[in-house]
Short mmCIF file of C-alpha atoms and ligand atoms in Angstrom, two decimals:
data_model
loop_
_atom_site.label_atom_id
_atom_site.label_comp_id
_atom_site.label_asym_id
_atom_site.label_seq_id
_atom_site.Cartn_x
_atom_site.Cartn_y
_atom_site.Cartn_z
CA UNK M 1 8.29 -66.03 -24.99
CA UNK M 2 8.43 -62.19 -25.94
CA UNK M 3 9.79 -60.98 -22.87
CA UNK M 4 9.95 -57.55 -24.07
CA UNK M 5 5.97 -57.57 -24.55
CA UNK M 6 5.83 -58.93 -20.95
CA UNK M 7 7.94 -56.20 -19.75
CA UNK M 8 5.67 -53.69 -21.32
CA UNK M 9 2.67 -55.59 -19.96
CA UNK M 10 4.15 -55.37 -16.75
CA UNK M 11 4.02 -51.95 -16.89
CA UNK M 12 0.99 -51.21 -17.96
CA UNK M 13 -0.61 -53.34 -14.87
CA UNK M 14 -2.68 -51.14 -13.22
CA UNK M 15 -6.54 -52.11 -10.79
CA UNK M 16 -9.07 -51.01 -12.90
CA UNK M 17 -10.56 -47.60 -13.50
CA UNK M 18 -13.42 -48.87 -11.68
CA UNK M 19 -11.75 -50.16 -7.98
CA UNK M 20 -9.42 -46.80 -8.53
CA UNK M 21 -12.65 -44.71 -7.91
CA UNK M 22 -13.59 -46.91 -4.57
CA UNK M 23 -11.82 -46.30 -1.33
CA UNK M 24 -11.73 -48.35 1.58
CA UNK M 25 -13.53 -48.06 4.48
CA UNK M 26 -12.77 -45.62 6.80
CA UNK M 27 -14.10 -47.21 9.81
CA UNK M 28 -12.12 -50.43 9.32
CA UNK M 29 -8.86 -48.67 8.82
CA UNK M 30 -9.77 -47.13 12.27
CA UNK M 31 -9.72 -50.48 13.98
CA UNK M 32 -6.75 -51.80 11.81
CA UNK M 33 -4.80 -48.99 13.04
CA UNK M 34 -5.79 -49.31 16.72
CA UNK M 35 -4.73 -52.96 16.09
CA UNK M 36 -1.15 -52.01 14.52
CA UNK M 37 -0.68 -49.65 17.82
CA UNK M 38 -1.20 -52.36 20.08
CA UNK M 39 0.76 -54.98 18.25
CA UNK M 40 3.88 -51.91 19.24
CA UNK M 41 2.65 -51.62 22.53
CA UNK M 42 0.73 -48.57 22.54
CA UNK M 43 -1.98 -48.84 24.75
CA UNK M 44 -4.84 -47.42 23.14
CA UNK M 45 -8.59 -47.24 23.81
CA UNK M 46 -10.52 -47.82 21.01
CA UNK M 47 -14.01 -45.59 20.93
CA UNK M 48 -13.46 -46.62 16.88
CA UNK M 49 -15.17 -49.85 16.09
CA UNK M 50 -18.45 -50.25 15.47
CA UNK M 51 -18.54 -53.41 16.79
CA UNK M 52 -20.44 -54.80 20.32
CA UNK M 53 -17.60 -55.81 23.05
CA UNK M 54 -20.04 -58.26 24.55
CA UNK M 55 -19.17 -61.80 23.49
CA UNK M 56 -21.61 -63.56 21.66
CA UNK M 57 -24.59 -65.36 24.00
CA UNK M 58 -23.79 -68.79 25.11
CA UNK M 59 -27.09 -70.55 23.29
CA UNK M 60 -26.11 -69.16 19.97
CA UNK M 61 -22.05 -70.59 20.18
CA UNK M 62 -24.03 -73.64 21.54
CA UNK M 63 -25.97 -73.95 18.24
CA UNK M 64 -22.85 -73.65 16.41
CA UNK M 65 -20.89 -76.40 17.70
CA UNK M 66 -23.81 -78.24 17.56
CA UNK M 67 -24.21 -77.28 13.62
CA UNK M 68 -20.42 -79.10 12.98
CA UNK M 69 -20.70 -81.97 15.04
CA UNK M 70 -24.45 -82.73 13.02
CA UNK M 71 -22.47 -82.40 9.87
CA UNK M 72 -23.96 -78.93 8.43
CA UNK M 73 -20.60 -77.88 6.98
CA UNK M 74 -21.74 -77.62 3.39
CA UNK M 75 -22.93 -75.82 0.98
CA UNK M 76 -26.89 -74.57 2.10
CA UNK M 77 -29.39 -73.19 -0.68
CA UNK M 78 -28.25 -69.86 -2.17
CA UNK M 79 -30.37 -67.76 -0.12
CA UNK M 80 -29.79 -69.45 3.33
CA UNK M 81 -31.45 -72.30 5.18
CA UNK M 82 -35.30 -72.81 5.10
CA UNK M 83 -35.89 -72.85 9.10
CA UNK M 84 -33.49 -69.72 9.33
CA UNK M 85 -35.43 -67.72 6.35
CA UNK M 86 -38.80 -68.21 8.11
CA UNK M 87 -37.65 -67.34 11.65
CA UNK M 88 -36.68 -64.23 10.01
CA UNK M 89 -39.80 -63.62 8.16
CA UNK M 90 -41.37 -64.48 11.47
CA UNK M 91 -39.34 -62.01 13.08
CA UNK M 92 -39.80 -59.23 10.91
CA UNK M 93 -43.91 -60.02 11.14
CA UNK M 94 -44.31 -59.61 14.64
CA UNK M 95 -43.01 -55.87 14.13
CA UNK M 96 -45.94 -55.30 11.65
CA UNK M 97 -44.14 -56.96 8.55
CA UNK M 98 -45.33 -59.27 6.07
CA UNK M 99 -43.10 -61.68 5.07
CA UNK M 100 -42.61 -65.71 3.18
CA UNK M 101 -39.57 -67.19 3.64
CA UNK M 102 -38.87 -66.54 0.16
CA UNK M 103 -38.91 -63.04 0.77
CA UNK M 104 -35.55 -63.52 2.61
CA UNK M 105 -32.00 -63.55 1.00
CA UNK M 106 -29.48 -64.53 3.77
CA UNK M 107 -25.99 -62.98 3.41
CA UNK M 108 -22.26 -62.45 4.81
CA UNK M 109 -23.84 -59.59 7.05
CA UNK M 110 -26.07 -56.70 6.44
CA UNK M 111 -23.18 -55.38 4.03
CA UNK M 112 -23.50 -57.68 1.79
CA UNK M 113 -27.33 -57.76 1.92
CA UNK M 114 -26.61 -53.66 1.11
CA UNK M 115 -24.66 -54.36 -2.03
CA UNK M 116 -26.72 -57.10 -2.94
CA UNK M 117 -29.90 -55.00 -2.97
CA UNK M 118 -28.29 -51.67 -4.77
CA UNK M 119 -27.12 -54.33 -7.42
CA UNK M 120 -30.85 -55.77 -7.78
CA UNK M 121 -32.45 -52.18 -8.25
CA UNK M 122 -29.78 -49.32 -9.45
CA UNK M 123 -28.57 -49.11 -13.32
CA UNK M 124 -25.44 -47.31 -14.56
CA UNK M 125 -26.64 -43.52 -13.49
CA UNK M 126 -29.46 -43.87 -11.50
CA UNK M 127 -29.68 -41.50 -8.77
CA UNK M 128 -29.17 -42.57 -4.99
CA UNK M 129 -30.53 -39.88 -2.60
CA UNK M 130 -28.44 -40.19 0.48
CA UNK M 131 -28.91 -38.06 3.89
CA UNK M 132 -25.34 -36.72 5.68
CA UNK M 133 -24.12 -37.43 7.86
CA UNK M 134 -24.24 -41.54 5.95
CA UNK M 135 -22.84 -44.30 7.20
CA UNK M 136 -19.01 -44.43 5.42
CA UNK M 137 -19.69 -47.80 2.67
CA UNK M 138 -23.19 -46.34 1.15
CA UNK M 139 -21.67 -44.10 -1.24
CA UNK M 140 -18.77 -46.47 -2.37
CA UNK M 141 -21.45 -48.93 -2.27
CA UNK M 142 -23.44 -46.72 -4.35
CA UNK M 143 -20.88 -46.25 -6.73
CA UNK M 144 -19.97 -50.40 -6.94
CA UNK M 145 -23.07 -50.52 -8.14
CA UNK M 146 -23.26 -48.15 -10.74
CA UNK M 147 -25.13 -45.43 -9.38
CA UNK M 148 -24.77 -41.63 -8.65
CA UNK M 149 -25.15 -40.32 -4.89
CA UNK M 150 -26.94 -36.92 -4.74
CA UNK M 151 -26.49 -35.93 -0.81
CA UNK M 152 -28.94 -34.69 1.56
CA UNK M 153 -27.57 -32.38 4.06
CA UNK M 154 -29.04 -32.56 7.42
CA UNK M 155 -28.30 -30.64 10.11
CA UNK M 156 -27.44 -30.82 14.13
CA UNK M 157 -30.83 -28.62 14.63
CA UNK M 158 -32.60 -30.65 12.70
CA UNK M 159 -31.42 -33.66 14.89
CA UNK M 160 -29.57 -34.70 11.74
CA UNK M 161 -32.84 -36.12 9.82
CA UNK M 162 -33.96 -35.02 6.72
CA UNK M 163 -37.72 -34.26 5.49
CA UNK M 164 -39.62 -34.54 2.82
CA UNK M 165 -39.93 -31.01 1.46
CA UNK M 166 -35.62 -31.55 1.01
CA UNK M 167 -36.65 -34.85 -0.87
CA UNK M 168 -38.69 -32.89 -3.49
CA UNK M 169 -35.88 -30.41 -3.94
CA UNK M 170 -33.62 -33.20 -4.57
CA UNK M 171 -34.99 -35.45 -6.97
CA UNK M 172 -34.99 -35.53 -10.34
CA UNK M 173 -36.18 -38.08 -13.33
CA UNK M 174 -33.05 -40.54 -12.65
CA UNK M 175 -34.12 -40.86 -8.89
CA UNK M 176 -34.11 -44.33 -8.02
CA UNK M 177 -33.67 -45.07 -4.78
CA UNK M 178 -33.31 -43.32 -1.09
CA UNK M 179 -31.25 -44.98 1.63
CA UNK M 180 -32.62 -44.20 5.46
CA UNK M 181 -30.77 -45.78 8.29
CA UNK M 182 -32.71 -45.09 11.54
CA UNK M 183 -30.85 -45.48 14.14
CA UNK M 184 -28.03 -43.95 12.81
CA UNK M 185 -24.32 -44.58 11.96
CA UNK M 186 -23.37 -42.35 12.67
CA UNK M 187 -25.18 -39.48 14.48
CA UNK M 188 -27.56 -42.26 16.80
CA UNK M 189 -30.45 -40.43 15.83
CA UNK M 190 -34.14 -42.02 15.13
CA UNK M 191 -36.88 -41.37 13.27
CA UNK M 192 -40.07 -41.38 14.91
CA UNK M 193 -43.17 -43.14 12.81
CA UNK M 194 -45.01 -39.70 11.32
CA UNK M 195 -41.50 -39.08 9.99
CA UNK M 196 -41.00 -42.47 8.68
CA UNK M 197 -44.85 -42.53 7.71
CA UNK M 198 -43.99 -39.05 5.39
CA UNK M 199 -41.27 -40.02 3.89
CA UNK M 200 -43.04 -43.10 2.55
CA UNK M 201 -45.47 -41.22 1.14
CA UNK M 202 -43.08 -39.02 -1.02
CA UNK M 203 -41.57 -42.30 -2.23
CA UNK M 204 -44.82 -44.14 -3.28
CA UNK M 205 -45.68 -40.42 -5.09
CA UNK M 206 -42.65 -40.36 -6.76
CA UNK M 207 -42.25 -44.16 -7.63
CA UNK M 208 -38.52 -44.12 -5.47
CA UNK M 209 -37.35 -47.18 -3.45
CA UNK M 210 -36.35 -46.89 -0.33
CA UNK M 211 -33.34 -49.41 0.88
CA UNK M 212 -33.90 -49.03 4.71
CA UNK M 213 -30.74 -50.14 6.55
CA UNK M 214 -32.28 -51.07 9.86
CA UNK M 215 -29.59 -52.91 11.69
CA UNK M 216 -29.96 -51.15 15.18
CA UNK M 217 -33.92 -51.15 15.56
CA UNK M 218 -32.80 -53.61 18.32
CA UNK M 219 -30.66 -50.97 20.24
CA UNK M 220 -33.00 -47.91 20.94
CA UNK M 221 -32.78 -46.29 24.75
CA UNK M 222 -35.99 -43.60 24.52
CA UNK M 223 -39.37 -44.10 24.93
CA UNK M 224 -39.91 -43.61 20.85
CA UNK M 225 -42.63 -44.19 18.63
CA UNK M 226 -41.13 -45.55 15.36
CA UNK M 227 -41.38 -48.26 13.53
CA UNK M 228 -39.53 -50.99 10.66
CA UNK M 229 -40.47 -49.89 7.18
CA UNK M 230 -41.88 -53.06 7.14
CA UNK M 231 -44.68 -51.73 8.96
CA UNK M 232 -45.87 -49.59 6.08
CA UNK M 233 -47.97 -51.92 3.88
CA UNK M 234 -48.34 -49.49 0.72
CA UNK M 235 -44.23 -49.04 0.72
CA UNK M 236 -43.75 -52.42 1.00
CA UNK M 237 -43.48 -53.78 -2.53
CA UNK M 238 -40.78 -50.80 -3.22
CA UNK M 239 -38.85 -51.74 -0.09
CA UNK M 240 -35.20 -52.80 0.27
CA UNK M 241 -34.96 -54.04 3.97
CA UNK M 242 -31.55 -54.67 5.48
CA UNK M 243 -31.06 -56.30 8.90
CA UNK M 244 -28.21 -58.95 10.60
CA UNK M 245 -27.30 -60.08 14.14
CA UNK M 246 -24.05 -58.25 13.84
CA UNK M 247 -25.06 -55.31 16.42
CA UNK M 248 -28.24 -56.92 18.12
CA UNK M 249 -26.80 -60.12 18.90
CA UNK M 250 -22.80 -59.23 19.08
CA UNK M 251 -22.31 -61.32 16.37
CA UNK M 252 -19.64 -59.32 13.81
CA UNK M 253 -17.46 -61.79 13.68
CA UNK M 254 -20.34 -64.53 11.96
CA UNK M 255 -21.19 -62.25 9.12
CA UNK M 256 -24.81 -63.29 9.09
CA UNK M 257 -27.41 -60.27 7.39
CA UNK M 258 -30.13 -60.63 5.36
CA UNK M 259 -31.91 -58.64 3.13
CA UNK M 260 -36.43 -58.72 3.28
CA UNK M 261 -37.73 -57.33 -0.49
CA UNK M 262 -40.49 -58.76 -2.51
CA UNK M 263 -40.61 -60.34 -5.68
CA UNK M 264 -39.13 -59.01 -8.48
CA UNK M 265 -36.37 -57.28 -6.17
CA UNK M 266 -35.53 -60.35 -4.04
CA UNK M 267 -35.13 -62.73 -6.87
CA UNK M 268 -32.78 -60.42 -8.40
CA UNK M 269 -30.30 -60.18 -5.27
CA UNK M 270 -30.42 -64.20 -5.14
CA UNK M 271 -29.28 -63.91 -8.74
CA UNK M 272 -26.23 -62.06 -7.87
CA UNK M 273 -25.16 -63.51 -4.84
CA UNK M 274 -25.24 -66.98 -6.94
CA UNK M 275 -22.22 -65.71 -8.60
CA UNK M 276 -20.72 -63.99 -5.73
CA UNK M 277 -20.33 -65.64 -2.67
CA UNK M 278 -22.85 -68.62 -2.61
CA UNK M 279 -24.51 -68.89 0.58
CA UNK M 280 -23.48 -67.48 3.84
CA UNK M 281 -20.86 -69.52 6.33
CA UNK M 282 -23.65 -72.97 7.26
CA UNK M 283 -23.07 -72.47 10.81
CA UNK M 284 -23.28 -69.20 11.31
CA UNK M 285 -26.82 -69.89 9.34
CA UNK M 286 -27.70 -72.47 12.47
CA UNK M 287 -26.42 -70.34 15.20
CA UNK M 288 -28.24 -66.96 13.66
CA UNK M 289 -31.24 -69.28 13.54
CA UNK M 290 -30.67 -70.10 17.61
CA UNK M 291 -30.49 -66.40 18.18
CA UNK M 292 -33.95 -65.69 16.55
CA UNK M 293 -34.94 -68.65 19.31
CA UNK M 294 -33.85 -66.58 22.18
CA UNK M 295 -36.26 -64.80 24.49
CA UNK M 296 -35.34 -61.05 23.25
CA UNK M 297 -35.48 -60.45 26.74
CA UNK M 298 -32.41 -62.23 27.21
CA UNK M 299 -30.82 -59.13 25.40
CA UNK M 300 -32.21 -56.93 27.54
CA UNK M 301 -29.12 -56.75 29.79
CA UNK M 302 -26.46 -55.64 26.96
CA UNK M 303 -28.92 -52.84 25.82
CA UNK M 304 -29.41 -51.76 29.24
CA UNK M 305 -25.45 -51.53 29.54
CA UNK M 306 -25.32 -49.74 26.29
CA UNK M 307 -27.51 -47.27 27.26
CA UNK M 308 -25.55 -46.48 30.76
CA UNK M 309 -22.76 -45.93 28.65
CA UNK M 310 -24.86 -43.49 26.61
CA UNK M 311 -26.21 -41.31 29.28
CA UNK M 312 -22.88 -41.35 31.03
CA UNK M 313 -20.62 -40.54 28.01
CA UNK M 314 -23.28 -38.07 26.55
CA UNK M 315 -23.47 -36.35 30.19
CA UNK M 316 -19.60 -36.04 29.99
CA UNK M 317 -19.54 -34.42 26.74
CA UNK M 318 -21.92 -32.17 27.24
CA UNK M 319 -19.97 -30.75 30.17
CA UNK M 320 -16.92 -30.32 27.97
CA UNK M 321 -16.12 -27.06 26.25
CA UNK M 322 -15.87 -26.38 22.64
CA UNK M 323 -17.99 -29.74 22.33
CA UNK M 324 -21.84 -29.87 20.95
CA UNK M 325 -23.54 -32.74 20.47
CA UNK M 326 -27.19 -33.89 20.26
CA UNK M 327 -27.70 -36.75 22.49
CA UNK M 328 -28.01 -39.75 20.67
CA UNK M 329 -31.39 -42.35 20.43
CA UNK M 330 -29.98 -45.49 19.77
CA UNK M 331 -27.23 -47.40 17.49
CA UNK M 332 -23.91 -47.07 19.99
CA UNK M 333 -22.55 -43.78 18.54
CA UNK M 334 -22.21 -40.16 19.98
CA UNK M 335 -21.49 -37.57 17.02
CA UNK M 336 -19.97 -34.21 18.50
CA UNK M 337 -19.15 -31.55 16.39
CA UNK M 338 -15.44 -30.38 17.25
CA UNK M 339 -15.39 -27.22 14.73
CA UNK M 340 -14.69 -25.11 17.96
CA UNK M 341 -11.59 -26.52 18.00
CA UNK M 342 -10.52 -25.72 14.45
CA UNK M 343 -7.33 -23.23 14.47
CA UNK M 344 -6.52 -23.89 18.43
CA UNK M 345 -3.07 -25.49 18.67
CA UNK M 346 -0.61 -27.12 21.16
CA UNK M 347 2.72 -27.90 21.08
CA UNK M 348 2.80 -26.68 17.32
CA UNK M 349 0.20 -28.83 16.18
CA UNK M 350 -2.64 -27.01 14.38
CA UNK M 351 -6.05 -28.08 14.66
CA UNK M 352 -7.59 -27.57 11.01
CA UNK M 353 -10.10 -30.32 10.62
CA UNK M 354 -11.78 -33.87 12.64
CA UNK M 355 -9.18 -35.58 10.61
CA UNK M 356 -6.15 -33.17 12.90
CA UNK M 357 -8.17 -33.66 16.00
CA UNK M 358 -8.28 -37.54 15.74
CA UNK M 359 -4.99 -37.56 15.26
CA UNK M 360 -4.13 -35.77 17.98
CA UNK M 361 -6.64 -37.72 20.46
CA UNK M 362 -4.63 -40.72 19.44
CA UNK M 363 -1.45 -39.39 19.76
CA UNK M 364 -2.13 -37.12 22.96
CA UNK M 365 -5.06 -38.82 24.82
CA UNK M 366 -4.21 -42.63 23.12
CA UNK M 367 -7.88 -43.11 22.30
CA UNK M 368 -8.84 -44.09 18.69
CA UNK M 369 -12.08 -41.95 16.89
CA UNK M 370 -13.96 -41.58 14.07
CA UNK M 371 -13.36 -38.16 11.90
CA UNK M 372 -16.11 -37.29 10.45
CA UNK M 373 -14.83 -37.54 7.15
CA UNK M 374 -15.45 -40.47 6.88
CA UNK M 375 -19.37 -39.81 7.07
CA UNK M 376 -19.12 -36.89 5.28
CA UNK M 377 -19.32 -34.24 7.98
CA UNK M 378 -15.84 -32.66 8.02
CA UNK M 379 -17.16 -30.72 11.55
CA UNK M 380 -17.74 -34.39 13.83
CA UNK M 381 -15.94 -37.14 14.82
CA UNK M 382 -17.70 -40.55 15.84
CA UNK M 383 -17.31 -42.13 19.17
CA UNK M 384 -18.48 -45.12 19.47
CA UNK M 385 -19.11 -46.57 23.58
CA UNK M 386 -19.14 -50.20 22.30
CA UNK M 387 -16.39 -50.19 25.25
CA UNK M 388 -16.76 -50.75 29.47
CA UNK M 389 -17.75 -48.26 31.38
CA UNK M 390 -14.10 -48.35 32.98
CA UNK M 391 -12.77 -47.67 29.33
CA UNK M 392 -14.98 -44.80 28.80
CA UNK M 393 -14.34 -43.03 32.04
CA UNK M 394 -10.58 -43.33 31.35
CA UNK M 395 -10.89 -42.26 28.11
CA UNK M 396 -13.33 -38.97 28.79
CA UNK M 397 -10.91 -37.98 31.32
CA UNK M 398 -8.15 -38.18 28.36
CA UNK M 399 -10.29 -36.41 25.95
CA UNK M 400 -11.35 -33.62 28.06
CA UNK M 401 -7.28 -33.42 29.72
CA UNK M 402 -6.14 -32.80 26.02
CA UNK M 403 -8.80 -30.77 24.50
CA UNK M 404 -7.95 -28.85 27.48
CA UNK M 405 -4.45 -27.81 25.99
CA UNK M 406 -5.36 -26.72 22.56
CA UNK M 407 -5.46 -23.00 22.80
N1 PMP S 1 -25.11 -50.84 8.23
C1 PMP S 1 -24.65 -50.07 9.21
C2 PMP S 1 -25.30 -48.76 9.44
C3 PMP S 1 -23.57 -50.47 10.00
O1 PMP S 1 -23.12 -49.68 10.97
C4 PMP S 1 -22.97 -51.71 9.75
C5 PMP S 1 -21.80 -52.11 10.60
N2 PMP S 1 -20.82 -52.79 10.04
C6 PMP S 1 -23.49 -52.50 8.70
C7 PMP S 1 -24.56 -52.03 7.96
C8 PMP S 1 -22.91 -53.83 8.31
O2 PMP S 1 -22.95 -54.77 9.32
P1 PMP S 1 -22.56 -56.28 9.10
O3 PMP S 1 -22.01 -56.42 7.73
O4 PMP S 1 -21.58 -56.59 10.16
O5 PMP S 1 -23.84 -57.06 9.27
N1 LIG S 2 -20.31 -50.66 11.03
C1 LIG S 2 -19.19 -50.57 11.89
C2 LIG S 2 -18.66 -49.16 11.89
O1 LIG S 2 -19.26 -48.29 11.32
C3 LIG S 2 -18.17 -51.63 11.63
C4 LIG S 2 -17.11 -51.34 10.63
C5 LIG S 2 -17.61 -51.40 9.23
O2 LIG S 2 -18.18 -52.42 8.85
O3 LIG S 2 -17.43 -50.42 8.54
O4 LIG S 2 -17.66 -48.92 12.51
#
């Protein structure tokens, strides 16, 4: 063997170019790092993770163990059961959609439905437009796939949507494809139906697709008229819809999203998640397919928690100085901006940026954020009241007790 080679081979072993240009995601490291606290013994509340503390609903676990005891442990077809497909179809129809079974690619959560669908539609260079604040995987997601973000600023007065007249300033003969994700991650914001309806309009005018990411439409507290892209039967051939059970159902921990596009779109995705991960886990398939059976009603109880937690968390920040915040419409996110705080101190430590303030919530108040950062708005931080309302109370009073020092 020419160990010297080796040696020099060794050396030279480096990831790719490519994965060197991807980071990680910020909102997982979050939780990870909660989780390394608490495996010291630091008791930390985590307003980080994205991620419904409600344990999953009884009939859909049911369906599950029912799933492995009738044997459905292997492979299923590439894009997901038949019965599961058309309840989804089904679902997505009865919001004004207009769906086959074939127009539905089940995957390891909405995630992978995202990548799947930027992989059908974007090549090398195309042009992604993407509002800020974005949820923290669409522009290494973007970039996985090839394509270029260009970034459309919104703003707090603006209730952090964008409009069309920014659209027009903003695209260009590479624009492919715009992502919208109403409710938000991260601001909670929603966009009503004219909104929607205009923004549609500019797409089908310009020929761009629209990959609508609409995994809370199930977790909206006001009295709003909007709508699923779905809806819109002229956008509908250029539409990338993305949905799961993660959020609506507290069902993270499955992995079960699915991605709604027609034909040639839709085909394409199935191509590539072929090669990727096959289909997604059997039984989550049977118990996502027992959740679609559920009254919706029967959720009614975890949104009416989450939106107590809203209004009592939003009412608390409000009251706190130094902290703005537009109250939030849906998804289970409040968005402050901190930027007040920026060049206070205490005890030595300087505030300079969400990133500084995060850290010192977690080291002085022991409760775990978002910086905003991580969503491209260097001004916010994310909390997320995915926790009890015992939790939050403990952890506004923290908040507010340490913001209270930095002078
Ligand atoms: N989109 C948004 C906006 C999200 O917040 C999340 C949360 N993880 C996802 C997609 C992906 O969800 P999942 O992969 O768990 O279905
Ligand atoms: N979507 C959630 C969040 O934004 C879960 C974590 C993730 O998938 O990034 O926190």
């Amino acid at each position: 063997m020419d160990t010297q080679n080796l040696t020099f081979q060794r050396k030279t072993w480096q990831p790719s170019h490519y994965s060197q240009n991807i980071e990680g995601s910020k909102t997982l490291a979050v939780t990870a790092r909660v989780a390394e606290l608490r495996r010291q013994g630091v008791e930390v509340i985590s307003l980080g993770a994205g991620e419904p503390d409600f344990n999953t609903p009884a009939p859909i676990c049911e369906a599950a163990v029912q799933a492995i005891r009738s044997g459905h442990t292997k492979y299923t077809p590439n894009a997901g059961i038949f019965d599961l497909r058309q309840a989804i179809a089904e679902f997505l129809n009865r919001m004004g959609g207009d769906y086959a079974p074939e127009d539905i690619l089940v995957s390891n959560g909405a995630k992978q439905s995202i990548v799947n669908a930027l992989f059908a539609t974007l090549d090398v260079g195309d042009e992604v437009l993407v509002p800020v604040p974005y949820w923290t995987s669409y522009p290494e997601q973007v970039k996985m796939a090839g394509g270029n973000c260009v970034f459309l600023q919104t703003t707090a007065e603006h209730n952090y949507k964008i409009y069309p007249e920014q659209l027009e300033e903003a695209v260009t003969a590479k624009t492919r494809l715009l992502i919208l994700n109403s409710p938000s991650n991260p601001t909670g914001m929603v966009y009503t139906r004219d909104e929607l309806e205009a923004i549609c309009h500019f797409c089908l005018d310009h020929d761009i697709l629209i990959l609508s990411d609409e995994i809370y439409i199930q977790l909206i507290y006001d009295a709003i008229d909007t709508t699923t892209l779905a809806a819109f039967e002229e956008i509908r051939e250029q539409l990338m819809l993305v949905n799961g059970f993660s959020k609506s159902h507290a069902m993270t921990g499955w992995r079960l999203g699915y991605l709604a596009a027609k034909p040639p779109f839709i085909q394409a995705a199935m191509k590539i998640q072929s090669h990727t991960t096959s289909n997604a886990c059997s039984i989550s398939q049977y118990a996502a397919l027992a959740a679609l059976q559920m009254p919706e009603t029967d959720l009614d109880s975890m949104k009416q928690e989450f939106r107590r937690r809203r209004d009592y968390t939003t009412e608390r920040l409000m009251n706190m100085p130094g902290i703005s915040l537009v109250k939030p419409q849906g998804a289970f996110y409040l968005f402050p901006s901190v930027a007040q705080y920026f060049g206070r101190q205490a005890n030595g430590t300087v505030i300079r940026s969400a990133m500084d303030l995060s850290q010192y919530l977690l080291d002085e108040a022991r409760i775990a954020v978002v910086p905003g950062e991580a969503f491209g708005a260097p001004e916010n931080i994310r909390i997320s009241y995915a926790t009890s309302l015992e939790n939050l109370q403990k952890a506004m009073d923290s908040m507010e007790e340490a913001l209270s020092r930095l002078q």
